[in-house]
Structures are given as C-alpha cells and as structure tokens.
C-alpha cells in the first residue's frame, strides 16, 4: 500500500506499507505490532470564520485494520484494506497519570482520555460517587493524579492545557425527573433498585452475557428489577425479540432507534459503550454504572 506525495502534496514524502498476507489475517486493532503502521504527519490549512485569515495546524493520518461501518460478525472485519483516521494526538503527563488529547477531522472539539499510572485507561463507569468516562470533553471534571480537576481550555496551537482544581466533587448523581417518571413503571412492588441493561443485536458481548444476566436476575429478584434497553436500527427490533426469546429473557425491554439522536434514554445517560449496566434506586439516584466488567459486581452491590 502506497501513499504518494505526487497525489497528496501536503505530505513530506512517499509512504509505503508492505505486509505479509498471513500476518494481516491474525491482526486485530489491539494486536497490531507497535510502530508498524507509520503515522503520516502534515500541516492542514484552516480558515478563521471570524477574520477570514488562514492558519495551519499539525495533523496526522494513521491507519488501522479496516473496521469502520462493519459489525462484529462481518467477515471483512480487521482485514485489508486499512482504514485511515485523520487528526492528531498529544500527550501530557500529570504526576503518574497521563492525559491524551485527540482531535479528529470530523469533530469540532478535542477529546481527552486519561490513563492511570500511564497504563490503565478510565472507562465509562460511576463508582463511589465518581463519574468516569472513556472520553472526556472540555469543561468536564476529571480524577487525575489523586485530585479532581476541571478541563477548562486548550490553547489554539493545542500545546497548553489549562486545568482548575475542584473541591468536593464527590457527590450523588441522579437521572432527570422525566426519566425517573418513565422508568418508575419497571420497578416491581418489592424492588429497591432497577438495573438498566443497554445492548443491541450487533453487540456480540451483550448477547453472550444474557445467560449470566438471567442467573443474576433470579438471585436478586427480591430487591431489584431489570429492564433491557435495545439500541439498534428500527428494522432490527424483530431480530432483537427473536434473540430475547431464544435466550429466555423475560424482563421488559425499551427499544431505542439509533436514528433518534435526542430525547432518548441512551443519549440522556450518555451511553456509548455496550453493554453498559446502570443501577438506580426509586429516587432516581445512580448507584452504580459500568460496562461489561460491571456485570460481575452487580449482584454484590444489590445484595449488600
């Protein structure tokens, strides 16, 4: 695979990738050997809409095994051709923790990822009254290097990140009153808690977890109720019902069309990882939130 400067004048040199076909079949996004896919750096030109002046910022094109627009069971997943993502990444170290700043061409705002001890990334969860995210945005409050900091701003050259210490950030979090009213119908008379299970027909880990979820539902039925939230294309809802029937899932379901960008439980609760499990009480207080790893903890949380 070659990227030619003759056809892409913004890059500094021709770039060639040569791989053995047998290697490609074994690669996954997380197992591609480090540094084997060279980043192509270039200056991209922008126009300031207020002044009309031109300016440039450093950007990068980097490559991953092709996965965009495909599902888990697509035979082409992770094979050639390679997919390209354009943007840039920068890194800042704060004590033992690291903040990665990434900017994608299709997004107007930068995203921030935090790695504890430089290794373990923050994941989408709510635990011990602290909200963690896989991706943070400007003005979010983050737990970093043992302190709570608000991400205030990033300078125009993306070189300096401004953080402000925040005190007493640990607090209870609640769903909106309208969502609380909507979900109240899913509490059984004896239930103190409601577990929301976010899934989709395209999510293999979600479906694989259903047998284990069934066992947990049975064990905690005296204190908690369950409701599934199927986030999928509208024409896949019949397939979802077939899967639920095949797996013997008998708890109620909420169906959310992927094309519904606003006014849905998925977007209100900012669910971006599937499966996600959220536990709330009758007052709408969020007790716990986690992705696939959270299923193992739900039973202990509900019973204790």
mmCIF file of C-alpha atoms in Angstrom:
data_model
loop_
_atom_site.group_PDB
_atom_site.id
_atom_site.type_symbol
_atom_site.label_atom_id
_atom_site.label_comp_id
_atom_site.label_asym_id
_atom_site.label_seq_id
_atom_site.Cartn_x
_atom_site.Cartn_y
_atom_site.Cartn_z
ATOM 1 C CA UNK A 1 0.000 0.000 0.000
ATOM 2 C CA UNK A 2 1.465 3.354 -1.007
ATOM 3 C CA UNK A 3 0.583 6.966 -0.266
ATOM 4 C CA UNK A 4 2.186 9.016 -2.978
ATOM 5 C CA UNK A 5 3.296 12.600 -2.396
ATOM 6 C CA UNK A 6 2.647 13.266 -6.077
ATOM 7 C CA UNK A 7 -1.060 12.753 -5.419
ATOM 8 C CA UNK A 8 -1.021 14.070 -1.838
ATOM 9 C CA UNK A 9 1.141 17.177 -1.929
ATOM 10 C CA UNK A 10 0.547 18.031 1.739
ATOM 11 C CA UNK A 11 2.746 15.131 2.970
ATOM 12 C CA UNK A 12 6.529 15.309 3.114
ATOM 13 C CA UNK A 13 7.430 12.019 1.447
ATOM 14 C CA UNK A 14 6.065 8.877 -0.146
ATOM 15 C CA UNK A 15 4.870 6.323 2.388
ATOM 16 C CA UNK A 16 4.821 2.585 1.700
ATOM 17 C CA UNK A 17 3.366 -0.257 3.750
ATOM 18 C CA UNK A 18 4.329 -3.841 2.918
ATOM 19 C CA UNK A 19 2.838 -6.691 4.950
ATOM 20 C CA UNK A 20 2.704 -10.448 4.632
ATOM 21 C CA UNK A 21 -0.839 -11.646 3.937
ATOM 22 C CA UNK A 22 -0.720 -14.245 6.719
ATOM 23 C CA UNK A 23 0.098 -11.519 9.254
ATOM 24 C CA UNK A 24 -2.910 -9.461 8.231
ATOM 25 C CA UNK A 25 -5.276 -12.334 8.980
ATOM 26 C CA UNK A 26 -4.039 -12.507 12.581
ATOM 27 C CA UNK A 27 -4.162 -8.799 13.359
ATOM 28 C CA UNK A 28 -6.815 -7.067 15.391
ATOM 29 C CA UNK A 29 -6.883 -3.370 16.322
ATOM 30 C CA UNK A 30 -5.337 -4.234 19.712
ATOM 31 C CA UNK A 31 -2.750 -6.712 18.406
ATOM 32 C CA UNK A 32 -1.182 -4.818 15.510
ATOM 33 C CA UNK A 33 2.571 -4.684 16.253
ATOM 34 C CA UNK A 34 3.639 -1.291 17.631
ATOM 35 C CA UNK A 35 5.153 1.224 15.216
ATOM 36 C CA UNK A 36 4.465 -0.963 12.193
ATOM 37 C CA UNK A 37 1.879 1.483 10.799
ATOM 38 C CA UNK A 38 3.749 4.741 10.376
ATOM 39 C CA UNK A 39 1.844 7.955 11.111
ATOM 40 C CA UNK A 40 1.822 10.415 8.239
ATOM 41 C CA UNK A 41 2.279 13.936 9.584
ATOM 42 C CA UNK A 42 1.258 17.047 7.679
ATOM 43 C CA UNK A 43 0.096 20.642 8.134
ATOM 44 C CA UNK A 44 -3.605 21.104 7.425
ATOM 45 C CA UNK A 45 -4.929 24.510 6.422
ATOM 46 C CA UNK A 46 -7.927 26.120 8.128
ATOM 47 C CA UNK A 47 -9.850 29.343 7.687
ATOM 48 C CA UNK A 48 -10.837 31.505 10.672
ATOM 49 C CA UNK A 49 -14.560 32.127 10.094
ATOM 50 C CA UNK A 50 -14.438 35.405 12.025
ATOM 51 C CA UNK A 51 -11.464 37.051 10.354
ATOM 52 C CA UNK A 52 -11.152 35.119 7.097
ATOM 53 C CA UNK A 53 -7.449 34.559 7.742
ATOM 54 C CA UNK A 54 -5.715 31.256 7.039
ATOM 55 C CA UNK A 55 -3.775 29.204 9.556
ATOM 56 C CA UNK A 56 -2.440 25.658 9.766
ATOM 57 C CA UNK A 57 -2.245 23.016 12.475
ATOM 58 C CA UNK A 58 -0.226 19.804 12.646
ATOM 59 C CA UNK A 59 -2.346 16.768 11.826
ATOM 60 C CA UNK A 60 -1.690 13.071 11.483
ATOM 61 C CA UNK A 61 -3.103 10.327 9.306
ATOM 62 C CA UNK A 62 -2.834 6.940 10.942
ATOM 63 C CA UNK A 63 -4.009 3.518 9.893
ATOM 64 C CA UNK A 64 -5.877 0.632 11.495
ATOM 65 C CA UNK A 65 -7.246 -2.657 10.126
ATOM 66 C CA UNK A 66 -10.487 -1.798 8.382
ATOM 67 C CA UNK A 67 -13.454 -1.771 10.782
ATOM 68 C CA UNK A 68 -15.435 1.390 10.044
ATOM 69 C CA UNK A 69 -19.081 0.715 9.233
ATOM 70 C CA UNK A 70 -18.846 -3.011 9.934
ATOM 71 C CA UNK A 71 -20.368 -5.244 12.571
ATOM 72 C CA UNK A 72 -18.807 -7.908 14.775
ATOM 73 C CA UNK A 73 -19.857 -10.755 12.505
ATOM 74 C CA UNK A 74 -18.726 -9.144 9.241
ATOM 75 C CA UNK A 75 -16.185 -11.442 7.552
ATOM 76 C CA UNK A 76 -14.113 -8.464 6.404
ATOM 77 C CA UNK A 77 -13.601 -7.053 9.907
ATOM 78 C CA UNK A 78 -9.933 -6.246 10.646
ATOM 79 C CA UNK A 79 -8.727 -7.260 7.183
ATOM 80 C CA UNK A 80 -7.284 -5.178 4.374
ATOM 81 C CA UNK A 81 -7.715 -2.542 3.173
ATOM 82 C CA UNK A 82 -6.599 -0.393 6.079
ATOM 83 C CA UNK A 83 -8.857 2.374 7.354
ATOM 84 C CA UNK A 84 -7.404 5.841 7.780
ATOM 85 C CA UNK A 85 -8.192 8.267 10.581
ATOM 86 C CA UNK A 86 -7.116 11.872 10.309
ATOM 87 C CA UNK A 87 -6.447 14.090 13.288
ATOM 88 C CA UNK A 88 -3.723 14.302 15.856
ATOM 89 C CA UNK A 89 -2.808 13.077 19.306
ATOM 90 C CA UNK A 90 -0.832 14.828 22.022
ATOM 91 C CA UNK A 91 0.136 13.708 25.492
ATOM 92 C CA UNK A 92 0.686 15.467 28.805
ATOM 93 C CA UNK A 93 1.922 13.822 31.996
ATOM 94 C CA UNK A 94 0.494 14.862 35.351
ATOM 95 C CA UNK A 95 2.309 13.014 38.112
ATOM 96 C CA UNK A 96 1.768 9.311 37.454
ATOM 97 C CA UNK A 97 -1.253 9.911 35.199
ATOM 98 C CA UNK A 98 -1.320 10.802 31.519
ATOM 99 C CA UNK A 99 -3.857 12.855 29.534
ATOM 100 C CA UNK A 100 -4.111 12.079 25.826
ATOM 101 C CA UNK A 101 -5.655 14.823 23.692
ATOM 102 C CA UNK A 102 -7.079 13.704 20.359
ATOM 103 C CA UNK A 103 -8.712 15.758 17.636
ATOM 104 C CA UNK A 104 -10.441 14.113 14.718
ATOM 105 C CA UNK A 105 -11.085 15.848 11.441
ATOM 106 C CA UNK A 106 -14.825 15.175 11.683
ATOM 107 C CA UNK A 107 -15.179 16.541 15.227
ATOM 108 C CA UNK A 108 -15.028 20.225 16.128
ATOM 109 C CA UNK A 109 -13.925 19.668 19.710
ATOM 110 C CA UNK A 110 -10.960 17.778 21.136
ATOM 111 C CA UNK A 111 -11.432 14.622 23.214
ATOM 112 C CA UNK A 112 -9.429 13.686 26.280
ATOM 113 C CA UNK A 113 -8.517 10.225 27.554
ATOM 114 C CA UNK A 114 -6.894 9.621 30.918
ATOM 115 C CA UNK A 115 -4.570 6.734 31.790
ATOM 116 C CA UNK A 116 -3.980 5.981 35.463
ATOM 117 C CA UNK A 117 -0.316 5.300 36.182
ATOM 118 C CA UNK A 118 0.250 5.788 32.470
ATOM 119 C CA UNK A 119 -1.290 2.382 31.734
ATOM 120 C CA UNK A 120 -4.931 1.833 32.745
ATOM 121 C CA UNK A 121 -7.465 3.976 30.883
ATOM 122 C CA UNK A 122 -10.537 5.481 32.508
ATOM 123 C CA UNK A 123 -13.641 3.580 31.430
ATOM 124 C CA UNK A 124 -17.298 4.505 31.292
ATOM 125 C CA UNK A 125 -18.448 3.986 34.882
ATOM 126 C CA UNK A 126 -19.931 5.572 38.008
ATOM 127 C CA UNK A 127 -18.452 4.152 41.184
ATOM 128 C CA UNK A 128 -18.079 5.501 44.736
ATOM 129 C CA UNK A 129 -19.997 8.609 43.669
ATOM 130 C CA UNK A 130 -17.405 9.483 40.998
ATOM 131 C CA UNK A 131 -18.286 9.639 37.295
ATOM 132 C CA UNK A 132 -15.606 8.258 34.989
ATOM 133 C CA UNK A 133 -15.680 8.376 31.189
ATOM 134 C CA UNK A 134 -13.812 6.732 28.360
ATOM 135 C CA UNK A 135 -13.724 10.105 26.571
ATOM 136 C CA UNK A 136 -13.855 13.469 28.306
ATOM 137 C CA UNK A 137 -14.716 16.839 26.778
ATOM 138 C CA UNK A 138 -13.848 20.435 27.617
ATOM 139 C CA UNK A 139 -15.359 21.570 30.959
ATOM 140 C CA UNK A 140 -15.630 18.012 32.291
ATOM 141 C CA UNK A 141 -14.237 17.316 35.747
ATOM 142 C CA UNK A 142 -11.710 14.502 35.852
ATOM 143 C CA UNK A 143 -9.933 12.495 38.528
ATOM 144 C CA UNK A 144 -6.242 12.753 37.760
ATOM 145 C CA UNK A 145 -3.120 12.235 39.865
ATOM 146 C CA UNK A 146 -5.233 11.861 43.002
ATOM 147 C CA UNK A 147 -7.062 15.177 42.524
ATOM 148 C CA UNK A 148 -10.223 16.452 40.855
ATOM 149 C CA UNK A 149 -9.556 18.888 38.030
ATOM 150 C CA UNK A 150 -11.836 20.669 35.574
ATOM 151 C CA UNK A 151 -10.656 20.783 31.942
ATOM 152 C CA UNK A 152 -11.002 24.496 31.268
ATOM 153 C CA UNK A 153 -9.442 25.140 27.875
ATOM 154 C CA UNK A 154 -6.855 24.196 25.292
ATOM 155 C CA UNK A 155 -4.852 26.871 23.516
ATOM 156 C CA UNK A 156 -5.143 27.433 19.770
ATOM 157 C CA UNK A 157 -1.970 25.518 18.944
ATOM 158 C CA UNK A 158 -3.053 22.583 21.104
ATOM 159 C CA UNK A 159 0.142 22.908 23.125
ATOM 160 C CA UNK A 160 -1.110 24.080 26.542
ATOM 161 C CA UNK A 161 -3.942 22.524 28.550
ATOM 162 C CA UNK A 162 -5.491 24.565 31.374
ATOM 163 C CA UNK A 163 -6.867 22.719 34.416
ATOM 164 C CA UNK A 164 -8.534 24.105 37.542
ATOM 165 C CA UNK A 165 -8.651 22.229 40.880
ATOM 166 C CA UNK A 166 -12.183 21.366 42.001
ATOM 167 C CA UNK A 167 -13.065 20.660 45.625
ATOM 168 C CA UNK A 168 -15.823 18.426 46.959
ATOM 169 C CA UNK A 169 -16.502 16.874 43.558
ATOM 170 C CA UNK A 170 -17.685 13.582 45.031
ATOM 171 C CA UNK A 171 -21.484 13.759 45.159
ATOM 172 C CA UNK A 172 -24.650 11.818 44.486
ATOM 173 C CA UNK A 173 -25.865 11.812 40.889
ATOM 174 C CA UNK A 174 -29.457 11.488 39.731
ATOM 175 C CA UNK A 175 -31.287 10.874 36.491
ATOM 176 C CA UNK A 176 -33.698 13.576 35.303
ATOM 177 C CA UNK A 177 -37.188 13.785 36.807
ATOM 178 C CA UNK A 178 -38.776 12.960 33.445
ATOM 179 C CA UNK A 179 -36.646 9.829 33.013
ATOM 180 C CA UNK A 180 -37.335 8.845 36.626
ATOM 181 C CA UNK A 181 -41.056 9.032 35.916
ATOM 182 C CA UNK A 182 -40.662 6.982 32.729
ATOM 183 C CA UNK A 183 -38.684 4.242 34.480
ATOM 184 C CA UNK A 184 -40.855 4.049 37.605
ATOM 185 C CA UNK A 185 -43.208 1.590 35.847
ATOM 186 C CA UNK A 186 -40.425 -1.018 35.658
ATOM 187 C CA UNK A 187 -39.939 -1.320 39.437
ATOM 188 C CA UNK A 188 -41.609 -4.369 40.941
ATOM 189 C CA UNK A 189 -43.513 -3.610 44.204
ATOM 190 C CA UNK A 190 -40.735 -5.096 46.350
ATOM 191 C CA UNK A 191 -37.804 -3.687 44.376
ATOM 192 C CA UNK A 192 -35.488 -1.071 45.815
ATOM 193 C CA UNK A 193 -33.394 -0.895 42.662
ATOM 194 C CA UNK A 194 -33.701 -1.019 38.880
ATOM 195 C CA UNK A 195 -30.923 -2.354 36.640
ATOM 196 C CA UNK A 196 -30.706 -0.960 33.097
ATOM 197 C CA UNK A 197 -29.011 -3.309 30.616
ATOM 198 C CA UNK A 198 -28.003 -1.498 27.391
ATOM 199 C CA UNK A 199 -27.460 -3.798 24.402
ATOM 200 C CA UNK A 200 -28.021 -4.280 20.652
ATOM 201 C CA UNK A 201 -28.298 -7.103 18.135
ATOM 202 C CA UNK A 202 -24.925 -6.020 16.696
ATOM 203 C CA UNK A 203 -23.195 -6.419 20.078
ATOM 204 C CA UNK A 204 -21.878 -9.968 20.487
ATOM 205 C CA UNK A 205 -20.646 -9.443 24.099
ATOM 206 C CA UNK A 206 -24.115 -8.157 25.050
ATOM 207 C CA UNK A 207 -25.838 -11.290 23.778
ATOM 208 C CA UNK A 208 -23.166 -13.591 25.218
ATOM 209 C CA UNK A 209 -23.777 -12.074 28.671
ATOM 210 C CA UNK A 210 -27.520 -12.814 28.689
ATOM 211 C CA UNK A 211 -27.291 -16.310 30.292
ATOM 212 C CA UNK A 212 -25.221 -14.906 33.164
ATOM 213 C CA UNK A 213 -27.593 -11.957 33.490
ATOM 214 C CA UNK A 214 -30.506 -14.403 33.797
ATOM 215 C CA UNK A 215 -28.847 -16.047 36.792
ATOM 216 C CA UNK A 216 -28.270 -12.675 38.462
ATOM 217 C CA UNK A 217 -31.877 -11.621 37.821
ATOM 218 C CA UNK A 218 -33.081 -14.724 39.638
ATOM 219 C CA UNK A 219 -30.735 -14.205 42.594
ATOM 220 C CA UNK A 220 -31.628 -10.558 43.214
ATOM 221 C CA UNK A 221 -35.321 -10.604 42.299
ATOM 222 C CA UNK A 222 -36.328 -9.825 45.890
ATOM 223 C CA UNK A 223 -34.549 -6.466 45.824
ATOM 224 C CA UNK A 224 -34.083 -5.424 42.185
ATOM 225 C CA UNK A 225 -35.896 -5.316 38.853
ATOM 226 C CA UNK A 226 -34.294 -5.429 35.407
ATOM 227 C CA UNK A 227 -35.125 -3.690 32.129
ATOM 228 C CA UNK A 228 -33.236 -4.014 28.842
ATOM 229 C CA UNK A 229 -32.554 -1.063 26.562
ATOM 230 C CA UNK A 230 -32.099 -2.258 22.981
ATOM 231 C CA UNK A 231 -30.255 0.384 20.965
ATOM 232 C CA UNK A 232 -30.476 -0.618 17.320
ATOM 233 C CA UNK A 233 -31.828 0.168 13.877
ATOM 234 C CA UNK A 234 -35.607 0.102 13.749
ATOM 235 C CA UNK A 235 -35.684 -2.775 11.281
ATOM 236 C CA UNK A 236 -33.644 -4.910 13.724
ATOM 237 C CA UNK A 237 -36.171 -4.837 16.556
ATOM 238 C CA UNK A 238 -37.868 -8.040 15.351
ATOM 239 C CA UNK A 239 -34.473 -9.751 15.349
ATOM 240 C CA UNK A 240 -33.898 -8.439 18.873
ATOM 241 C CA UNK A 241 -37.163 -10.015 20.033
ATOM 242 C CA UNK A 242 -36.141 -13.321 18.452
ATOM 243 C CA UNK A 243 -32.790 -13.234 20.275
ATOM 244 C CA UNK A 244 -34.506 -12.450 23.577
ATOM 245 C CA UNK A 245 -36.908 -15.332 23.053
ATOM 246 C CA UNK A 246 -34.096 -17.749 22.160
ATOM 247 C CA UNK A 247 -32.127 -16.712 25.273
ATOM 248 C CA UNK A 248 -35.180 -16.989 27.532
ATOM 249 C CA UNK A 249 -35.031 -13.322 28.542
ATOM 250 C CA UNK A 250 -38.331 -12.374 30.143
ATOM 251 C CA UNK A 251 -37.639 -8.943 31.643
ATOM 252 C CA UNK A 252 -39.164 -5.893 29.879
ATOM 253 C CA UNK A 253 -37.385 -4.048 27.076
ATOM 254 C CA UNK A 254 -37.164 -0.448 25.907
ATOM 255 C CA UNK A 255 -36.432 -0.119 22.182
ATOM 256 C CA UNK A 256 -34.441 2.921 21.034
ATOM 257 C CA UNK A 257 -33.882 3.612 17.341
ATOM 258 C CA UNK A 258 -30.264 4.503 16.524
ATOM 259 C CA UNK A 259 -31.516 7.338 14.347
ATOM 260 C CA UNK A 260 -33.150 9.010 17.349
ATOM 261 C CA UNK A 261 -30.383 11.432 18.255
ATOM 262 C CA UNK A 262 -32.201 13.248 21.072
ATOM 263 C CA UNK A 263 -34.879 12.581 23.670
ATOM 264 C CA UNK A 264 -33.846 9.006 24.336
ATOM 265 C CA UNK A 265 -32.550 7.248 27.414
ATOM 266 C CA UNK A 266 -29.345 6.254 25.597
ATOM 267 C CA UNK A 267 -28.352 9.828 24.812
ATOM 268 C CA UNK A 268 -29.594 11.309 28.076
ATOM 269 C CA UNK A 269 -27.402 8.904 30.044
ATOM 270 C CA UNK A 270 -24.531 9.291 27.547
ATOM 271 C CA UNK A 271 -24.189 5.565 26.931
ATOM 272 C CA UNK A 272 -21.513 4.968 24.301
ATOM 273 C CA UNK A 273 -20.171 1.542 25.308
ATOM 274 C CA UNK A 274 -22.182 -1.672 25.005
ATOM 275 C CA UNK A 275 -23.015 -3.467 27.124
ATOM 276 C CA UNK A 276 -23.444 -0.880 29.865
ATOM 277 C CA UNK A 277 -25.168 -1.595 33.178
ATOM 278 C CA UNK A 278 -26.669 1.201 35.284
ATOM 279 C CA UNK A 279 -28.294 0.688 38.699
ATOM 280 C CA UNK A 280 -30.716 3.329 40.045
ATOM 281 C CA UNK A 281 -32.911 3.473 43.137
ATOM 282 C CA UNK A 282 -36.530 4.665 43.431
ATOM 283 C CA UNK A 283 -35.377 8.258 43.961
ATOM 284 C CA UNK A 284 -33.536 8.198 40.635
ATOM 285 C CA UNK A 285 -30.131 8.121 42.281
ATOM 286 C CA UNK A 286 -27.430 6.392 40.249
ATOM 287 C CA UNK A 287 -25.949 3.693 42.468
ATOM 288 C CA UNK A 288 -23.563 2.113 40.003
ATOM 289 C CA UNK A 289 -22.568 2.205 36.355
ATOM 290 C CA UNK A 290 -20.074 0.132 34.393
ATOM 291 C CA UNK A 291 -19.521 -1.617 31.072
ATOM 292 C CA UNK A 292 -19.129 -5.365 30.563
ATOM 293 C CA UNK A 293 -16.847 -5.672 33.613
ATOM 294 C CA UNK A 294 -19.628 -4.349 35.818
ATOM 295 C CA UNK A 295 -21.873 -7.385 35.478
ATOM 296 C CA UNK A 296 -19.661 -9.339 37.858
ATOM 297 C CA UNK A 297 -20.191 -6.734 40.600
ATOM 298 C CA UNK A 298 -23.908 -6.050 40.266
ATOM 299 C CA UNK A 299 -25.044 -8.946 42.430
ATOM 300 C CA UNK A 300 -22.844 -7.936 45.367
ATOM 301 C CA UNK A 301 -23.902 -4.298 45.059
ATOM 302 C CA UNK A 302 -27.608 -5.152 45.044
ATOM 303 C CA UNK A 303 -27.472 -7.655 47.894
ATOM 304 C CA UNK A 304 -25.126 -5.676 50.134
#
